[in-house]
PDB file of N, CA and C in Angstrom:
ATOM      1  N   MET A 219      20.510 -13.616  20.405  1.00 54.00           N
ATOM      2  CA  MET A 219      19.671 -12.958  21.372  1.00 54.00           C
ATOM      3  C   MET A 219      18.393 -12.851  20.411  1.00 54.00           C
ATOM      4  N   ARG A 220      17.316 -13.010  21.080  1.00 65.00           N
ATOM      5  CA  ARG A 220      16.020 -12.764  21.141  1.00 65.00           C
ATOM      6  C   ARG A 220      15.351 -11.105  20.757  1.00 65.00           C
ATOM      7  N   SER A 221      14.893 -10.535  19.540  1.00 79.00           N
ATOM      8  CA  SER A 221      14.873  -9.291  20.020  1.00 79.00           C
ATOM      9  C   SER A 221      12.611  -9.728  20.891  1.00 79.00           C
ATOM     10  N   PHE A 222      12.592  -7.732  21.280  1.00 88.00           N
ATOM     11  CA  PHE A 222      11.671  -7.574  22.657  1.00 88.00           C
ATOM     12  C   PHE A 222      10.684  -8.021  21.260  1.00 88.00           C
ATOM     13  N   GLU A 223      10.320  -7.780  20.261  1.00 88.00           N
ATOM     14  CA  GLU A 223       9.196  -8.031  19.433  1.00 88.00           C
ATOM     15  C   GLU A 223       9.070 -10.163  19.452  1.00 88.00           C
ATOM     16  N   SER A 224      10.157 -10.037  19.451  1.00 90.00           N
ATOM     17  CA  SER A 224      10.150 -12.010  19.411  1.00 90.00           C
ATOM     18  C   SER A 224       9.326 -12.134  20.888  1.00 90.00           C
ATOM     19  N   VAL A 225       9.752 -11.766  21.717  1.00 92.00           N
ATOM     20  CA  VAL A 225       9.336 -12.204  23.538  1.00 92.00           C
ATOM     21  C   VAL A 225       7.690 -11.625  22.969  1.00 92.00           C
ATOM     22  N   TYR A 226       7.554 -10.528  22.701  1.00 93.00           N
ATOM     23  CA  TYR A 226       6.265  -9.948  23.070  1.00 93.00           C
ATOM     24  C   TYR A 226       5.258 -10.842  21.771  1.00 93.00           C
ATOM     25  N   GLU A 227       5.965 -11.207  21.020  1.00 94.00           N
ATOM     26  CA  GLU A 227       4.938 -12.036  19.914  1.00 94.00           C
ATOM     27  C   GLU A 227       4.751 -13.384  20.275  1.00 94.00           C
ATOM     28  N   GLU A 228       5.349 -13.923  21.158  1.00 94.00           N
ATOM     29  CA  GLU A 228       5.092 -15.462  21.893  1.00 94.00           C
ATOM     30  C   GLU A 228       4.064 -15.441  23.118  1.00 94.00           C
ATOM     31  N   ILE A 229       4.812 -14.131  23.673  1.00 94.00           N
ATOM     32  CA  ILE A 229       3.639 -14.226  25.270  1.00 94.00           C
ATOM     33  C   ILE A 229       2.404 -13.953  24.433  1.00 94.00           C
ATOM     34  N   MET A 230       2.362 -12.519  23.284  1.00 95.00           N
ATOM     35  CA  MET A 230       0.579 -12.593  22.961  1.00 95.00           C
ATOM     36  C   MET A 230       0.247 -13.808  22.284  1.00 95.00           C
ATOM     37  N   PHE A 231       0.736 -14.611  22.062  1.00 97.00           N
ATOM     38  CA  PHE A 231      -0.227 -15.684  21.144  1.00 97.00           C
ATOM     39  C   PHE A 231      -0.202 -16.729  22.054  1.00 97.00           C
ATOM     40  N   TYR A 232       0.468 -16.842  23.185  1.00 97.00           N
ATOM     41  CA  TYR A 232       0.017 -17.367  24.599  1.00 97.00           C
ATOM     42  C   TYR A 232      -1.367 -17.174  25.098  1.00 97.00           C
ATOM     43  N   GLU A 233      -1.294 -15.983  25.486  1.00 97.00           N
ATOM     44  CA  GLU A 233      -2.245 -15.735  25.865  1.00 97.00           C
ATOM     45  C   GLU A 233      -3.583 -15.436  24.716  1.00 97.00           C
ATOM     46  N   LEU A 234      -3.479 -15.286  23.415  1.00 97.00           N
ATOM     47  CA  LEU A 234      -4.868 -15.411  23.045  1.00 97.00           C
ATOM     48  C   LEU A 234      -4.920 -16.764  22.989  1.00 97.00           C
ATOM     49  N   THR A 235      -3.932 -17.699  22.244  1.00 97.00           N
ATOM     50  CA  THR A 235      -5.005 -19.145  22.272  1.00 97.00           C
ATOM     51  C   THR A 235      -5.255 -20.058  24.065  1.00 97.00           C
ATOM     52  N   ALA A 236      -4.617 -19.096  25.345  1.00 98.00           N
ATOM     53  CA  ALA A 236      -5.029 -19.883  26.377  1.00 98.00           C
ATOM     54  C   ALA A 236      -6.715 -18.910  26.216  1.00 98.00           C
ATOM     55  N   ILE A 237      -6.962 -18.041  25.517  1.00 97.00           N
ATOM     56  CA  ILE A 237      -8.713 -17.725  26.030  1.00 97.00           C
ATOM     57  C   ILE A 237      -9.430 -18.518  24.950  1.00 97.00           C
ATOM     58  N   GLY A 238      -8.352 -19.564  23.859  1.00 97.00           N
ATOM     59  CA  GLY A 238      -9.348 -20.623  23.299  1.00 97.00           C
ATOM     60  C   GLY A 238      -9.335 -19.370  21.848  1.00 97.00           C
ATOM     61  N   LEU A 239      -8.665 -18.519  21.506  1.00 98.00           N
ATOM     62  CA  LEU A 239      -8.642 -17.870  20.140  1.00 98.00           C
ATOM     63  C   LEU A 239      -7.673 -18.571  19.499  1.00 98.00           C
ATOM     64  N   LYS A 240      -8.024 -18.694  17.971  1.00 98.00           N
ATOM     65  CA  LYS A 240      -7.148 -19.475  17.023  1.00 98.00           C
ATOM     66  C   LYS A 240      -6.551 -18.161  16.186  1.00 98.00           C
ATOM     67  N   VAL A 241      -5.130 -18.619  16.616  1.00 97.00           N
ATOM     68  CA  VAL A 241      -3.731 -17.940  16.208  1.00 97.00           C
ATOM     69  C   VAL A 241      -2.922 -18.381  15.617  1.00 97.00           C
ATOM     70  N   GLU A 242      -2.276 -17.294  14.141  1.00 96.00           N
ATOM     71  CA  GLU A 242      -1.073 -17.837  12.948  1.00 96.00           C
ATOM     72  C   GLU A 242      -0.115 -17.389  13.071  1.00 96.00           C
ATOM     73  N   ARG A 243       0.909 -17.730  13.647  1.00 96.00           N
ATOM     74  CA  ARG A 243       2.245 -17.038  13.872  1.00 96.00           C
ATOM     75  C   ARG A 243       2.919 -17.194  13.262  1.00 96.00           C
ATOM     76  N   GLN A 244       3.632 -16.048  12.100  1.00 93.00           N
ATOM     77  CA  GLN A 244       4.340 -15.988  11.244  1.00 93.00           C
ATOM     78  C   GLN A 244       4.087 -16.941  10.167  1.00 93.00           C
ATOM     79  N   LYS A 245       3.211 -16.369   9.422  1.00 91.00           N
ATOM     80  CA  LYS A 245       2.608 -17.133   8.243  1.00 91.00           C
ATOM     81  C   LYS A 245       2.913 -15.801   7.419  1.00 91.00           C
ATOM     82  N   ALA A 246       3.354 -16.896   6.364  1.00 89.00           N
ATOM     83  CA  ALA A 246       4.066 -16.261   5.362  1.00 89.00           C
ATOM     84  C   ALA A 246       2.701 -15.977   4.024  1.00 89.00           C
ATOM     85  N   LEU A 247       3.572 -15.034   3.575  1.00 89.00           N
ATOM     86  CA  LEU A 247       2.730 -14.108   2.504  1.00 89.00           C
ATOM     87  C   LEU A 247       3.485 -13.751   1.267  1.00 89.00           C
ATOM     88  N   PRO A 248       2.425 -14.404  -0.118  1.00 84.00           N
ATOM     89  CA  PRO A 248       3.432 -14.462  -1.297  1.00 84.00           C
ATOM     90  C   PRO A 248       3.850 -13.111  -1.220  1.00 84.00           C
ATOM     91  N   VAL A 249       5.110 -12.342  -2.344  1.00 83.00           N
ATOM     92  CA  VAL A 249       5.421 -11.234  -2.748  1.00 83.00           C
ATOM     93  C   VAL A 249       5.210 -11.491  -3.767  1.00 83.00           C
ATOM     94  N   ILE A 250       4.314 -10.645  -4.770  1.00 81.00           N
ATOM     95  CA  ILE A 250       3.601 -10.689  -6.321  1.00 81.00           C
ATOM     96  C   ILE A 250       4.090  -9.662  -6.964  1.00 81.00           C
ATOM     97  N   TRP A 251       4.710  -9.681  -7.983  1.00 82.00           N
ATOM     98  CA  TRP A 251       5.197  -7.951  -8.765  1.00 82.00           C
ATOM     99  C   TRP A 251       5.265  -8.561  -9.852  1.00 82.00           C
ATOM    100  N   LYS A 252       4.402  -7.224 -10.545  1.00 88.00           N
ATOM    101  CA  LYS A 252       3.651  -7.524 -12.270  1.00 88.00           C
ATOM    102  C   LYS A 252       3.094  -8.920 -12.604  1.00 88.00           C
ATOM    103  N   GLY A 253       2.984  -9.434 -11.381  1.00 85.00           N
ATOM    104  CA  GLY A 253       1.879 -10.439 -11.437  1.00 85.00           C
ATOM    105  C   GLY A 253       2.450 -12.400 -11.413  1.00 85.00           C
ATOM    106  N   LYS A 254       3.477 -11.984 -11.074  1.00 85.00           N
ATOM    107  CA  LYS A 254       4.552 -13.009 -11.102  1.00 85.00           C
ATOM    108  C   LYS A 254       4.905 -13.049  -9.690  1.00 85.00           C
ATOM    109  N   THR A 255       4.680 -14.474  -8.552  1.00 85.00           N
ATOM    110  CA  THR A 255       5.351 -14.754  -7.530  1.00 85.00           C
ATOM    111  C   THR A 255       6.802 -14.974  -7.092  1.00 85.00           C
ATOM    112  N   MET A 256       7.148 -14.004  -6.991  1.00 83.00           N
ATOM    113  CA  MET A 256       8.269 -14.289  -6.127  1.00 83.00           C
ATOM    114  C   MET A 256       8.352 -15.315  -5.275  1.00 83.00           C
ATOM    115  N   ASP A 257      10.140 -15.785  -5.279  1.00 83.00           N
ATOM    116  CA  ASP A 257      10.458 -16.689  -4.275  1.00 83.00           C
ATOM    117  C   ASP A 257      11.006 -16.196  -2.582  1.00 83.00           C
ATOM    118  N   MET A 258      10.632 -15.145  -2.546  1.00 83.00           N
ATOM    119  CA  MET A 258      10.757 -14.675  -1.096  1.00 83.00           C
ATOM    120  C   MET A 258       9.184 -14.620  -0.269  1.00 83.00           C
ATOM    121  N   ARG A 259       9.070 -13.841   0.431  1.00 87.00           N
ATOM    122  CA  ARG A 259       7.918 -14.180   1.433  1.00 87.00           C
ATOM    123  C   ARG A 259       7.738 -12.900   2.508  1.00 87.00           C
ATOM    124  N   PHE A 260       6.629 -12.650   2.813  1.00 90.00           N
ATOM    125  CA  PHE A 260       6.783 -11.569   4.046  1.00 90.00           C
ATOM    126  C   PHE A 260       6.279 -12.154   4.734  1.00 90.00           C
ATOM    127  N   ARG A 261       6.092 -12.300   6.637  1.00 92.00           N
ATOM    128  CA  ARG A 261       5.470 -12.651   7.431  1.00 92.00           C
ATOM    129  C   ARG A 261       5.111 -11.905   8.632  1.00 92.00           C
ATOM    130  N   THR A 262       3.879 -12.179   8.171  1.00 94.00           N
ATOM    131  CA  THR A 262       2.875 -11.423   9.245  1.00 94.00           C
ATOM    132  C   THR A 262       2.868 -11.779  11.011  1.00 94.00           C
ATOM    133  N   ASP A 263       2.973 -11.422  11.933  1.00 95.00           N
ATOM    134  CA  ASP A 263       3.504 -11.822  12.955  1.00 95.00           C
ATOM    135  C   ASP A 263       2.780 -12.306  13.697  1.00 95.00           C
ATOM    136  N   LEU A 264       1.085 -12.027  13.712  1.00 97.00           N
ATOM    137  CA  LEU A 264       0.018 -12.972  14.003  1.00 97.00           C
ATOM    138  C   LEU A 264      -1.170 -12.552  13.467  1.00 97.00           C
ATOM    139  N   ILE A 265      -1.934 -13.890  13.041  1.00 97.00           N
ATOM    140  CA  ILE A 265      -3.154 -13.470  12.265  1.00 97.00           C
ATOM    141  C   ILE A 265      -4.516 -14.261  13.602  1.00 97.00           C
ATOM    142  N   VAL A 266      -5.484 -13.272  14.125  1.00 98.00           N
ATOM    143  CA  VAL A 266      -6.165 -13.995  14.865  1.00 98.00           C
ATOM    144  C   VAL A 266      -7.705 -13.909  14.352  1.00 98.00           C
ATOM    145  N   GLU A 267      -8.500 -15.153  14.369  1.00 97.00           N
ATOM    146  CA  GLU A 267      -9.116 -15.332  13.834  1.00 97.00           C
ATOM    147  C   GLU A 267      -9.862 -15.340  12.671  1.00 97.00           C
ATOM    148  N   GLU A 268      -8.785 -15.777  11.768  1.00 96.00           N
ATOM    149  CA  GLU A 268      -8.564 -14.999  10.511  1.00 96.00           C
ATOM    150  C   GLU A 268      -8.858 -13.994   9.595  1.00 96.00           C
ATOM    151  N   LYS A 269      -9.679 -12.702  10.897  1.00 97.00           N
ATOM    152  CA  LYS A 269      -9.823 -11.742  10.981  1.00 97.00           C
ATOM    153  C   LYS A 269      -8.950 -10.190  11.115  1.00 97.00           C
ATOM    154  N   VAL A 270      -7.720 -10.413  12.135  1.00 97.00           N
ATOM    155  CA  VAL A 270      -7.399  -9.552  12.384  1.00 97.00           C
ATOM    156  C   VAL A 270      -5.882  -9.913  12.454  1.00 97.00           C
ATOM    157  N   ILE A 271      -5.587  -8.963  11.742  1.00 97.00           N
ATOM    158  CA  ILE A 271      -3.893  -9.186  11.765  1.00 97.00           C
ATOM    159  C   ILE A 271      -2.975  -8.132  12.922  1.00 97.00           C
ATOM    160  N   VAL A 272      -2.084  -8.778  13.567  1.00 97.00           N
ATOM    161  CA  VAL A 272      -1.313  -7.976  14.849  1.00 97.00           C
ATOM    162  C   VAL A 272      -0.253  -8.106  14.327  1.00 97.00           C
ATOM    163  N   GLU A 273       0.495  -6.795  13.952  1.00 96.00           N
ATOM    164  CA  GLU A 273       2.372  -6.490  14.029  1.00 96.00           C
ATOM    165  C   GLU A 273       2.444  -5.871  15.242  1.00 96.00           C
ATOM    166  N   LEU A 274       3.864  -6.640  15.840  1.00 95.00           N
ATOM    167  CA  LEU A 274       4.317  -6.206  16.882  1.00 95.00           C
ATOM    168  C   LEU A 274       4.954  -5.519  17.169  1.00 95.00           C
ATOM    169  N   LYS A 275       5.678  -4.609  17.291  1.00 94.00           N
ATOM    170  CA  LYS A 275       6.584  -3.441  17.479  1.00 94.00           C
ATOM    171  C   LYS A 275       6.851  -2.636  19.035  1.00 94.00           C
ATOM    172  N   SER A 276       8.915  -3.094  18.808  1.00 91.00           N
ATOM    173  CA  SER A 276       8.838  -2.247  20.249  1.00 91.00           C
ATOM    174  C   SER A 276       9.544  -0.968  19.831  1.00 91.00           C
ATOM    175  N   VAL A 277       9.783   0.371  19.303  1.00 92.00           N
ATOM    176  CA  VAL A 277      10.417   1.124  18.558  1.00 92.00           C
ATOM    177  C   VAL A 277      10.212   2.435  19.555  1.00 92.00           C
ATOM    178  N   GLU A 278      10.676   3.623  19.468  1.00 91.00           N
ATOM    179  CA  GLU A 278      10.183   4.561  20.287  1.00 91.00           C
ATOM    180  C   GLU A 278       9.626   5.320  19.837  1.00 91.00           C
ATOM    181  N   GLN A 279       9.110   5.008  18.348  1.00 90.00           N
ATOM    182  CA  GLN A 279       7.950   6.002  17.457  1.00 90.00           C
ATOM    183  C   GLN A 279       7.482   5.162  16.094  1.00 90.00           C
ATOM    184  N   ILE A 280       6.409   5.028  16.039  1.00 91.00           N
ATOM    185  CA  ILE A 280       5.985   4.276  14.801  1.00 91.00           C
ATOM    186  C   ILE A 280       6.189   5.292  13.540  1.00 91.00           C
ATOM    187  N   ALA A 281       6.946   4.649  12.442  1.00 92.00           N
ATOM    188  CA  ALA A 281       6.947   5.582  11.378  1.00 92.00           C
ATOM    189  C   ALA A 281       6.242   5.076  10.459  1.00 92.00           C
ATOM    190  N   PRO A 282       5.722   5.527   9.530  1.00 93.00           N
ATOM    191  CA  PRO A 282       4.622   5.389   8.261  1.00 93.00           C
ATOM    192  C   PRO A 282       5.575   4.433   7.659  1.00 93.00           C
ATOM    193  N   VAL A 283       6.690   3.726   7.659  1.00 95.00           N
ATOM    194  CA  VAL A 283       6.720   2.615   7.092  1.00 95.00           C
ATOM    195  C   VAL A 283       5.905   1.095   7.875  1.00 95.00           C
ATOM    196  N   HIS A 284       5.679   1.258   8.719  1.00 95.00           N
ATOM    197  CA  HIS A 284       5.157   0.500   9.588  1.00 95.00           C
ATOM    198  C   HIS A 284       3.319   0.185   9.484  1.00 95.00           C
ATOM    199  N   SER A 285       2.655   1.839   9.043  1.00 95.00           N
ATOM    200  CA  SER A 285       1.216   1.381   8.862  1.00 95.00           C
ATOM    201  C   SER A 285       1.493   0.806   7.540  1.00 95.00           C
ATOM    202  N   LYS A 286       2.571   1.445   7.235  1.00 95.00           N
ATOM    203  CA  LYS A 286       2.443   0.761   4.905  1.00 95.00           C
ATOM    204  C   LYS A 286       3.080  -0.943   5.273  1.00 95.00           C
ATOM    205  N   GLN A 287       3.651  -0.755   6.332  1.00 93.00           N
ATOM    206  CA  GLN A 287       3.658  -2.768   6.187  1.00 93.00           C
ATOM    207  C   GLN A 287       2.631  -3.247   6.192  1.00 93.00           C
ATOM    208  N   LEU A 288       2.031  -2.837   7.612  1.00 96.00           N
ATOM    209  CA  LEU A 288       0.571  -3.315   7.869  1.00 96.00           C
ATOM    210  C   LEU A 288      -0.853  -3.983   6.715  1.00 96.00           C
ATOM    211  N   LEU A 289      -0.304  -2.235   6.471  1.00 95.00           N
ATOM    212  CA  LEU A 289      -1.934  -2.530   4.940  1.00 95.00           C
ATOM    213  C   LEU A 289      -1.783  -3.051   4.212  1.00 95.00           C
ATOM    214  N   THR A 290      -0.212  -3.127   3.631  1.00 92.00           N
ATOM    215  CA  THR A 290       0.509  -4.250   2.791  1.00 92.00           C
ATOM    216  C   THR A 290      -0.435  -6.090   2.743  1.00 92.00           C
ATOM    217  N   TYR A 291       0.259  -5.956   4.219  1.00 93.00           N
ATOM    218  CA  TYR A 291      -0.937  -7.461   4.537  1.00 93.00           C
ATOM    219  C   TYR A 291      -1.726  -8.123   4.720  1.00 93.00           C
ATOM    220  N   LEU A 292      -2.521  -6.656   4.706  1.00 95.00           N
ATOM    221  CA  LEU A 292      -4.152  -6.262   5.001  1.00 95.00           C
ATOM    222  C   LEU A 292      -4.208  -6.500   3.512  1.00 95.00           C
ATOM    223  N   LYS A 293      -4.032  -6.271   2.095  1.00 91.00           N
ATOM    224  CA  LYS A 293      -4.368  -6.332   1.169  1.00 91.00           C
ATOM    225  C   LYS A 293      -3.937  -7.621   0.600  1.00 91.00           C
ATOM    226  N   LEU A 294      -2.717  -8.033   1.358  1.00 89.00           N
ATOM    227  CA  LEU A 294      -2.482  -9.562   0.193  1.00 89.00           C
ATOM    228  C   LEU A 294      -3.063 -10.404   0.721  1.00 89.00           C
ATOM    229  N   THR A 295      -3.851 -10.236   2.665  1.00 91.00           N
ATOM    230  CA  THR A 295      -4.607 -11.331   2.307  1.00 91.00           C
ATOM    231  C   THR A 295      -6.107 -11.235   2.845  1.00 91.00           C
ATOM    232  N   ARG A 296      -6.912  -9.910   2.247  1.00 92.00           N
ATOM    233  CA  ARG A 296      -7.593  -9.328   1.672  1.00 92.00           C
ATOM    234  C   ARG A 296      -8.034  -9.151   3.300  1.00 92.00           C
ATOM    235  N   LEU A 297      -7.331  -9.446   4.054  1.00 95.00           N
ATOM    236  CA  LEU A 297      -9.006  -9.261   5.282  1.00 95.00           C
ATOM    237  C   LEU A 297      -8.913  -7.091   5.751  1.00 95.00           C
ATOM    238  N   LYS A 298      -9.512  -6.613   6.014  1.00 96.00           N
ATOM    239  CA  LYS A 298     -10.136  -5.747   6.800  1.00 96.00           C
ATOM    240  C   LYS A 298      -9.395  -3.973   8.113  1.00 96.00           C
ATOM    241  N   LEU A 299      -9.195  -5.247   8.851  1.00 97.00           N
ATOM    242  CA  LEU A 299      -8.572  -4.868  10.216  1.00 97.00           C
ATOM    243  C   LEU A 299      -6.977  -5.655  10.780  1.00 97.00           C
ATOM    244  N   GLY A 300      -6.447  -4.436  11.045  1.00 97.00           N
ATOM    245  CA  GLY A 300      -5.021  -5.114  11.887  1.00 97.00           C
ATOM    246  C   GLY A 300      -4.675  -3.788  12.433  1.00 97.00           C
ATOM    247  N   LEU A 301      -3.989  -3.858  13.722  1.00 97.00           N
ATOM    248  CA  LEU A 301      -3.496  -3.958  14.942  1.00 97.00           C
ATOM    249  C   LEU A 301      -2.074  -3.501  14.743  1.00 97.00           C
ATOM    250  N   LEU A 302      -1.720  -2.437  15.063  1.00 97.00           N
ATOM    251  CA  LEU A 302      -0.162  -1.851  14.837  1.00 97.00           C
ATOM    252  C   LEU A 302      -0.133  -1.715  16.114  1.00 97.00           C
ATOM    253  N   ILE A 303       1.453  -2.413  17.564  1.00 96.00           N
ATOM    254  CA  ILE A 303       0.961  -2.493  18.696  1.00 96.00           C
ATOM    255  C   ILE A 303       2.337  -2.318  18.995  1.00 96.00           C
ATOM    256  N   ASN A 304       2.718  -1.131  19.208  1.00 95.00           N
ATOM    257  CA  ASN A 304       4.106  -0.538  19.564  1.00 95.00           C
ATOM    258  C   ASN A 304       3.985  -1.115  21.333  1.00 95.00           C
ATOM    259  N   PHE A 305       4.856  -2.398  21.691  1.00 93.00           N
ATOM    260  CA  PHE A 305       4.886  -2.096  23.180  1.00 93.00           C
ATOM    261  C   PHE A 305       6.014  -1.241  23.561  1.00 93.00           C
ATOM    262  N   ASN A 306       6.923  -0.198  23.563  1.00 91.00           N
ATOM    263  CA  ASN A 306       7.794   0.604  23.761  1.00 91.00           C
ATOM    264  C   ASN A 306       7.033   1.936  23.891  1.00 91.00           C
ATOM    265  N   SER A 307       5.433   2.149  24.637  1.00 90.00           N
ATOM    266  CA  SER A 307       4.875   3.542  24.332  1.00 90.00           C
ATOM    267  C   SER A 307       4.858   3.227  26.071  1.00 90.00           C
ATOM    268  N   PRO A 308       4.624   4.748  27.045  1.00 87.00           N
ATOM    269  CA  PRO A 308       4.760   4.661  28.345  1.00 87.00           C
ATOM    270  C   PRO A 308       3.187   4.140  28.607  1.00 87.00           C
ATOM    271  N   LEU A 309       2.165   4.486  27.915  1.00 89.00           N
ATOM    272  CA  LEU A 309       1.154   3.546  28.181  1.00 89.00           C
ATOM    273  C   LEU A 309       0.962   2.262  26.656  1.00 89.00           C
ATOM    274  N   ILE A 310       0.218   1.149  26.967  1.00 87.00           N
ATOM    275  CA  ILE A 310       0.092   0.054  25.805  1.00 87.00           C
ATOM    276  C   ILE A 310      -1.191   0.814  25.118  1.00 87.00           C
ATOM    277  N   LYS A 311      -2.221   1.657  26.127  1.00 89.00           N
ATOM    278  CA  LYS A 311      -3.353   1.891  24.690  1.00 89.00           C
ATOM    279  C   LYS A 311      -2.920   3.143  23.798  1.00 89.00           C
ATOM    280  N   THR A 312      -1.944   3.948  24.304  1.00 91.00           N
ATOM    281  CA  THR A 312      -1.905   4.562  23.313  1.00 91.00           C
ATOM    282  C   THR A 312      -0.612   4.164  22.477  1.00 91.00           C
ATOM    283  N   GLY A 313      -0.199   2.619  22.735  1.00 93.00           N
ATOM    284  CA  GLY A 313       0.627   2.286  21.400  1.00 93.00           C
ATOM    285  C   GLY A 313      -0.096   2.125  20.321  1.00 93.00           C
ATOM    286  N   ILE A 314      -1.274   1.757  20.251  1.00 95.00           N
ATOM    287  CA  ILE A 314      -2.354   0.791  19.858  1.00 95.00           C
ATOM    288  C   ILE A 314      -2.522   1.780  18.621  1.00 95.00           C
ATOM    289  N   THR A 315      -2.379   1.568  17.177  1.00 95.00           N
ATOM    290  CA  THR A 315      -2.967   2.134  15.825  1.00 95.00           C
ATOM    291  C   THR A 315      -3.976   1.018  14.917  1.00 95.00           C
ATOM    292  N   ARG A 316      -4.850   1.492  15.057  1.00 96.00           N
ATOM    293  CA  ARG A 316      -6.453   0.026  14.338  1.00 96.00           C
ATOM    294  C   ARG A 316      -6.048   0.740  12.982  1.00 96.00           C
ATOM    295  N   ILE A 317      -5.487   0.067  12.198  1.00 96.00           N
ATOM    296  CA  ILE A 317      -5.570  -0.142  10.346  1.00 96.00           C
ATOM    297  C   ILE A 317      -6.338  -1.002  10.156  1.00 96.00           C
ATOM    298  N   VAL A 318      -7.486   0.165   8.497  1.00 96.00           N
ATOM    299  CA  VAL A 318      -7.890  -0.530   8.236  1.00 96.00           C
ATOM    300  C   VAL A 318      -8.010  -0.678   6.897  1.00 96.00           C
ATOM    301  N   ASN A 319      -8.237  -1.549   5.832  1.00 93.00           N
ATOM    302  CA  ASN A 319      -8.035  -1.757   4.392  1.00 93.00           C
ATOM    303  C   ASN A 319      -9.339  -1.680   3.738  1.00 93.00           C
ATOM    304  N   GLY A 320      -9.931  -0.460   3.240  1.00 85.00           N
ATOM    305  CA  GLY A 320     -10.666  -0.726   1.574  1.00 85.00           C
ATOM    306  C   GLY A 320     -11.825  -0.161   2.830  1.00 85.00           C
ATOM    307  N   LEU A 321     -12.336   0.755   4.460  1.00 71.00           N
ATOM    308  CA  LEU A 321     -13.111   0.527   4.672  1.00 71.00           C
ATOM    309  C   LEU A 321     -13.961   2.187   4.871  1.00 71.00           C
TER     310      LEU A 321
END
């Protein structure tokens, strides 16, 4: 069974690429510990135009760990902007959190 998040990811990918944007899905990011690259990887939901990471959720409430997760992805990719989108909000505009890396 697919999670709501994976369905939203599929739809977002379709819509963003349909308007001509370059989008990477489930891009693997290395886990580095004490200078050593581990055998495991993090996976971003979407990276749009090699500039913005979009992390999708469908939860009752965004927790601090969700913002920290996205900030970690931003640091690993050296990107500056991320959007954390919770599709389980009454209004989608209230479910969007902007996360910045070093601005």
